[in-house]
Short mmCIF file of C-alpha atoms in Angstrom, two decimals:
data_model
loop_
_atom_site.label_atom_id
_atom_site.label_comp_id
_atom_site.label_asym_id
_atom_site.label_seq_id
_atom_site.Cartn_x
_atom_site.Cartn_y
_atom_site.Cartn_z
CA UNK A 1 40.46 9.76 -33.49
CA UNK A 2 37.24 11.26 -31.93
CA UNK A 3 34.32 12.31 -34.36
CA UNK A 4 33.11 15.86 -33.66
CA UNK A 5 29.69 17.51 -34.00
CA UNK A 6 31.24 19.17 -37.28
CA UNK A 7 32.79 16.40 -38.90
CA UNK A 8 29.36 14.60 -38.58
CA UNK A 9 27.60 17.21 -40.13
CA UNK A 10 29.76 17.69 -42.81
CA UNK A 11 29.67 14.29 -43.92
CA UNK A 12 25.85 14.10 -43.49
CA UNK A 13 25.51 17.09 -45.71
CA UNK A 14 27.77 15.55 -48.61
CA UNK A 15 25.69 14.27 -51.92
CA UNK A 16 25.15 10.44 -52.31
CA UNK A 17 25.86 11.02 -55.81
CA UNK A 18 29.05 12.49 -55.86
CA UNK A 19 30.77 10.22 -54.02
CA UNK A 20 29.25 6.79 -55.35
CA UNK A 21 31.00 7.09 -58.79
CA UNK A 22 34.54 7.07 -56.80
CA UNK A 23 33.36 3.86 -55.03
CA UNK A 24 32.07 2.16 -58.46
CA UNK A 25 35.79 3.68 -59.79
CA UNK A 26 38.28 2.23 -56.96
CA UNK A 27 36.10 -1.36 -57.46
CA UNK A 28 36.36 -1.66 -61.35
CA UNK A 29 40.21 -0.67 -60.51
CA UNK A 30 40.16 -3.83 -58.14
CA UNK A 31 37.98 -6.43 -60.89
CA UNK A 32 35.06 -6.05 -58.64
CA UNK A 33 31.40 -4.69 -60.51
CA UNK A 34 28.70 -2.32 -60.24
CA UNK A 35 26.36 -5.43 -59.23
CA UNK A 36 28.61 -6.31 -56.05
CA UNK A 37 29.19 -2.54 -54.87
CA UNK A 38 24.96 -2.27 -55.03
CA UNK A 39 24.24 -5.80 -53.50
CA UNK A 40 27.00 -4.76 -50.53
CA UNK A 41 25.09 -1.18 -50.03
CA UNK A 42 22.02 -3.10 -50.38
CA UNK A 43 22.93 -5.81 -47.85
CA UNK A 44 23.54 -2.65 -45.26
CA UNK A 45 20.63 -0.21 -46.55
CA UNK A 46 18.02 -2.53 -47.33
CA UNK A 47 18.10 -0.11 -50.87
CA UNK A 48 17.81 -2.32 -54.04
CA UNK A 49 19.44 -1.02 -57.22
CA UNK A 50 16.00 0.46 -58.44
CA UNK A 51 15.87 2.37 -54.83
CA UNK A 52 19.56 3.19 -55.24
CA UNK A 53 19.41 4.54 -58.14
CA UNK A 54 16.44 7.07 -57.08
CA UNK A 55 18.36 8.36 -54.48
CA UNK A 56 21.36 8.88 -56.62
CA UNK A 57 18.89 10.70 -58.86
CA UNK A 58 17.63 12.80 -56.59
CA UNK A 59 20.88 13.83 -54.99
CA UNK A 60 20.21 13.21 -51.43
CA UNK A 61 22.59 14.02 -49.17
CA UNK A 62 24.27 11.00 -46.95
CA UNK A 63 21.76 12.33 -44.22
CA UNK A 64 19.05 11.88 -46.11
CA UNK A 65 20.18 8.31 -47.53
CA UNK A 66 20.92 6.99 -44.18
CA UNK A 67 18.14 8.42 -42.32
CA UNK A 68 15.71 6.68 -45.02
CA UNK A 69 17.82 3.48 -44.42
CA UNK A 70 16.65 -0.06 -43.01
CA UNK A 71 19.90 -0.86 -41.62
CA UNK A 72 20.98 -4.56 -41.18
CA UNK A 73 20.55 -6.02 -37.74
CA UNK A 74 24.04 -7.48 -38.19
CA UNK A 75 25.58 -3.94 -39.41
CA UNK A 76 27.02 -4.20 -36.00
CA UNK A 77 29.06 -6.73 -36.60
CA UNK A 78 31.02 -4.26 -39.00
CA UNK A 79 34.53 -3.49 -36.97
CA UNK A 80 37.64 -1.90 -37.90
CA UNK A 81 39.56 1.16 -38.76
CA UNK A 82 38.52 3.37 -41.10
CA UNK A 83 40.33 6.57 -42.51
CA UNK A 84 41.85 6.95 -38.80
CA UNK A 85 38.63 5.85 -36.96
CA UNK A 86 37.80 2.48 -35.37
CA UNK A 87 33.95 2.41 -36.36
CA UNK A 88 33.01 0.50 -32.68
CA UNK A 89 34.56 3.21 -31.15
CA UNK A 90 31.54 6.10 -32.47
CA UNK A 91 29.72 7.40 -30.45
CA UNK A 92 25.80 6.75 -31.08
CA UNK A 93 25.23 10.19 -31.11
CA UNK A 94 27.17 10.38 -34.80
CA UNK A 95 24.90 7.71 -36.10
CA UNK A 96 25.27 9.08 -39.92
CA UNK A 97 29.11 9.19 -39.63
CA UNK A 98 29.23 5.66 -37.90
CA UNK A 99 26.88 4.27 -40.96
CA UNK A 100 29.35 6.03 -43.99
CA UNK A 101 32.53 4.67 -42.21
CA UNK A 102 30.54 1.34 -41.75
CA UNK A 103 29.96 0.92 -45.48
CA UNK A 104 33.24 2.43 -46.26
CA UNK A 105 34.50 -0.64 -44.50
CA UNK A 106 32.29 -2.67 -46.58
CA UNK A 107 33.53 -1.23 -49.90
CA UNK A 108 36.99 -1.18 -48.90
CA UNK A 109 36.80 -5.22 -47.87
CA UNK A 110 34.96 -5.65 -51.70
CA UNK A 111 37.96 -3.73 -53.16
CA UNK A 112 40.64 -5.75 -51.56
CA UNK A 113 38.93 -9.09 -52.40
CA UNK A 114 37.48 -10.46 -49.83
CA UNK A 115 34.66 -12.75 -50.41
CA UNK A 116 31.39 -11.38 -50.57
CA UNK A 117 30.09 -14.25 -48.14
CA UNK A 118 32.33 -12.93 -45.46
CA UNK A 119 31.45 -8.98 -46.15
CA UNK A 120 27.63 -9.49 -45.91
CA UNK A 121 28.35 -10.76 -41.94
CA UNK A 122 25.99 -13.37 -40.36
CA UNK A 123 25.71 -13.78 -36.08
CA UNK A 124 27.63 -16.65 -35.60
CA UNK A 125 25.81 -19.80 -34.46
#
């Protein structure tokens, strides 16, 4: 699937806040915690949990929360489908949608399991 100019500004202009509480909700479903969601969307932001929580405060749109983002040099290393899109695949010029489907992926890998070790990716030696 190819990301538009309109789905990327539709998803930039969506509140932080309203959509963390459905990530926090489909982890507790899966045993994970509030403390692993926030270290994986810290590991990719560079936000900790006091930062997070500011943001969630204030309501900032993903936009804002990505644009205010110190994004991992290994965020790259983040590959795979996600809701139809293959996030290697998006064009640079949708840099906010590539980020949200990035730590989608990232939440999605914490739901299903997968060891936090192997979610927080390293450049292999």
């Amino acid at each position: 699937m190819k990301v538009t100019p309109e789905k990327n500004e539709q998803v930039a202009n969506m509140v932080f806040a309203s959509i963390y509480p459905l990530y926090l909700n489909r982890l507790e479903k899966n045993s994970r915690t509030k403390e692993e969601l926030n270290q994986v969307i810290e590991w990719l932001t560079g936000y900790d949990e006091e930062k997070l929580q500011s943001l969630i405060d204030e309501k900032v749109t993903f936009g804002t929360f990505f644009q205010k983002a110190k994004i991992h040099p290994n965020a790259h290393l983040i590959k795979g489908v996600v809701c139809g899109y293959r996030i290697e695949d998006i064009e640079d010029e949708f840099e906010i949608y590539k980020q949200c489907r990035r730590m989608e992926k990232l939440i999605d890998e914490l739901a299903r399991g997968r060891k936090m070790e192997k979610i927080l990716r390293k450049e292999k030696t």
